[in-house]
Amino acid sequence: ISGMAMHAYNVANEHIRILHTPPRLQWNENSGYCGEVALISAGLYFGQYISQYDARAIACQGKDQNSCQLLLGMNAHYAAAKMHLESHEWSSFQNESTDDFLSWVKENLINGFPVAIGIYMNQYRFYHDSHPNAGDPTYDHIVPVTGIGTNLPFTNTCYDGDDILYF
């Protein structure tokens, strides 16, 4: 997956769709608030605002902020519904390939819907952890995807290796 800052689009893609969402600063306390920030970014796109603290309180249904966080595939769909955001989760049981997933991301972006995805982080670079299995086996970080650049017409939602996702 490729990613670039939204303000730096000197790319050769013929078609670019950017969902204008303001950048957010994520709190790092309490295991980080990346899931909350991704959900807040989607809400901001639709004219809604909520704090990171309140987004976590909704997702965790009153549990302690130190022991719970907003996670994809766990409580993100619940939190989105409570924030009056319609959400659709990726079904990895029906679709197994990376291209299928990235085509799903692309189709949502083309249709004007922000997408939150889980990504892996380089644990050595960020935390100096040299253990080969460092990090979470599912994903390490949640980011909002807010744009797509492609050389294909937007009527073609199949992911292409030259497509660029903007975070």
PDB file of N, CA and C in Angstrom, residues 39-40 42-43 48 50 55 58-59 61 70-71 74-89:
ATOM      1  N   LEU A  39     -12.052   7.406  13.498  1.00  0.00           N
ATOM      2  CA  LEU A  39     -13.506   7.594  13.535  1.00  0.00           C
ATOM      3  C   LEU A  39     -13.864   9.083  13.593  1.00  0.00           C
ATOM      4  N   ILE A  40     -13.103   9.851  14.355  1.00  0.00           N
ATOM      5  CA  ILE A  40     -13.331  11.299  14.435  1.00  0.00           C
ATOM      6  C   ILE A  40     -13.136  11.933  13.061  1.00  0.00           C
ATOM      7  N   ALA A  42     -13.612  10.597  10.121  1.00  0.00           N
ATOM      8  CA  ALA A  42     -14.797  10.298   9.312  1.00  0.00           C
ATOM      9  C   ALA A  42     -15.952  11.198   9.735  1.00  0.00           C
ATOM     10  N   GLY A  43     -16.139  11.371  11.040  1.00  0.00           N
ATOM     11  CA  GLY A  43     -17.200  12.252  11.525  1.00  0.00           C
ATOM     12  C   GLY A  43     -17.005  13.685  11.079  1.00  0.00           C
ATOM     13  N   GLN A  48     -19.312  16.475  11.817  1.00  0.00           N
ATOM     14  CA  GLN A  48     -19.514  16.096  13.210  1.00  0.00           C
ATOM     15  C   GLN A  48     -18.196  16.240  13.973  1.00  0.00           C
ATOM     16  N   ILE A  50     -16.291  15.206  17.836  1.00  0.00           N
ATOM     17  CA  ILE A  50     -16.284  14.588  19.156  1.00  0.00           C
ATOM     18  C   ILE A  50     -14.821  14.489  19.587  1.00  0.00           C
ATOM     19  N   ALA A  55     -14.931   9.730  22.190  1.00  0.00           N
ATOM     20  CA  ALA A  55     -15.023   8.638  21.212  1.00  0.00           C
ATOM     21  C   ALA A  55     -14.660   7.308  21.864  1.00  0.00           C
ATOM     22  N   ILE A  58     -17.455   6.155  24.231  1.00  0.00           N
ATOM     23  CA  ILE A  58     -18.558   5.533  23.490  1.00  0.00           C
ATOM     24  C   ILE A  58     -18.184   4.118  23.060  1.00  0.00           C
ATOM     25  N   ALA A  59     -16.997   3.959  22.476  1.00  0.00           N
ATOM     26  CA  ALA A  59     -16.571   2.651  21.978  1.00  0.00           C
ATOM     27  C   ALA A  59     -16.448   1.633  23.104  1.00  0.00           C
ATOM     28  N   GLN A  61     -17.965   1.727  26.055  1.00  0.00           N
ATOM     29  CA  GLN A  61     -19.182   1.620  26.848  1.00  0.00           C
ATOM     30  C   GLN A  61     -18.924   1.822  28.346  1.00  0.00           C
ATOM     31  N   LEU A  70     -10.775   1.824  20.907  1.00  0.00           N
ATOM     32  CA  LEU A  70     -11.589   1.577  19.730  1.00  0.00           C
ATOM     33  C   LEU A  70     -10.761   0.759  18.750  1.00  0.00           C
ATOM     34  N   LEU A  71     -11.257  -0.419  18.387  1.00  0.00           N
ATOM     35  CA  LEU A  71     -10.520  -1.333  17.516  1.00  0.00           C
ATOM     36  C   LEU A  71     -11.397  -1.810  16.365  1.00  0.00           C
ATOM     37  N   MET A  74     -13.777  -5.051  16.348  1.00  0.00           N
ATOM     38  CA  MET A  74     -14.160  -5.304  17.740  1.00  0.00           C
ATOM     39  C   MET A  74     -15.335  -4.403  18.133  1.00  0.00           C
ATOM     40  N   ASN A  75     -15.075  -3.117  18.252  1.00  0.00           N
ATOM     41  CA  ASN A  75     -16.113  -2.195  18.720  1.00  0.00           C
ATOM     42  C   ASN A  75     -16.265  -0.954  17.835  1.00  0.00           C
ATOM     43  N   ALA A  76     -15.540  -0.897  16.727  1.00  0.00           N
ATOM     44  CA  ALA A  76     -15.601   0.285  15.856  1.00  0.00           C
ATOM     45  C   ALA A  76     -16.982   0.438  15.224  1.00  0.00           C
ATOM     46  N   HIS A  77     -17.578  -0.653  14.786  1.00  0.00           N
ATOM     47  CA  HIS A  77     -18.907  -0.600  14.170  1.00  0.00           C
ATOM     48  C   HIS A  77     -19.938  -0.101  15.187  1.00  0.00           C
ATOM     49  N   TYR A  78     -19.843  -0.581  16.414  1.00  0.00           N
ATOM     50  CA  TYR A  78     -20.734  -0.132  17.495  1.00  0.00           C
ATOM     51  C   TYR A  78     -20.565   1.369  17.734  1.00  0.00           C
ATOM     52  N   ALA A  79     -19.309   1.815  17.825  1.00  0.00           N
ATOM     53  CA  ALA A  79     -19.037   3.238  18.088  1.00  0.00           C
ATOM     54  C   ALA A  79     -19.556   4.109  16.949  1.00  0.00           C
ATOM     55  N   ALA A  80     -19.354   3.672  15.710  1.00  0.00           N
ATOM     56  CA  ALA A  80     -19.849   4.445  14.556  1.00  0.00           C
ATOM     57  C   ALA A  80     -21.367   4.582  14.623  1.00  0.00           C
ATOM     58  N   ALA A  81     -22.042   3.498  14.953  1.00  0.00           N
ATOM     59  CA  ALA A  81     -23.510   3.546  15.050  1.00  0.00           C
ATOM     60  C   ALA A  81     -23.952   4.506  16.150  1.00  0.00           C
ATOM     61  N   LYS A  82     -23.268   4.484  17.275  1.00  0.00           N
ATOM     62  CA  LYS A  82     -23.621   5.388  18.381  1.00  0.00           C
ATOM     63  C   LYS A  82     -23.360   6.848  18.012  1.00  0.00           C
ATOM     64  N   MET A  83     -22.426   7.074  17.080  1.00  0.00           N
ATOM     65  CA  MET A  83     -22.128   8.432  16.615  1.00  0.00           C
ATOM     66  C   MET A  83     -22.966   8.800  15.388  1.00  0.00           C
ATOM     67  N   HIS A  84     -23.951   7.956  15.084  1.00  0.00           N
ATOM     68  CA  HIS A  84     -24.865   8.177  13.954  1.00  0.00           C
ATOM     69  C   HIS A  84     -24.134   8.196  12.620  1.00  0.00           C
ATOM     70  N   LEU A  85     -23.109   7.350  12.505  1.00  0.00           N
ATOM     71  CA  LEU A  85     -22.386   7.164  11.248  1.00  0.00           C
ATOM     72  C   LEU A  85     -22.704   5.765  10.728  1.00  0.00           C
ATOM     73  N   GLU A  86     -23.115   5.685   9.488  1.00  0.00           N
ATOM     74  CA  GLU A  86     -23.352   4.373   8.887  1.00  0.00           C
ATOM     75  C   GLU A  86     -22.001   3.781   8.520  1.00  0.00           C
ATOM     76  N   SER A  87     -21.755   2.555   8.922  1.00  0.00           N
ATOM     77  CA  SER A  87     -20.461   1.939   8.610  1.00  0.00           C
ATOM     78  C   SER A  87     -20.668   0.535   8.059  1.00  0.00           C
ATOM     79  N   HIS A  88     -19.722   0.128   7.261  1.00  0.00           N
ATOM     80  CA  HIS A  88     -19.732  -1.208   6.660  1.00  0.00           C
ATOM     81  C   HIS A  88     -18.356  -1.807   6.862  1.00  0.00           C
ATOM     82  N   GLU A  89     -18.307  -2.927   7.547  1.00  0.00           N
ATOM     83  CA  GLU A  89     -17.021  -3.562   7.806  1.00  0.00           C
ATOM     84  C   GLU A  89     -16.618  -4.462   6.641  1.00  0.00           C
TER      85      GLU A  89
END
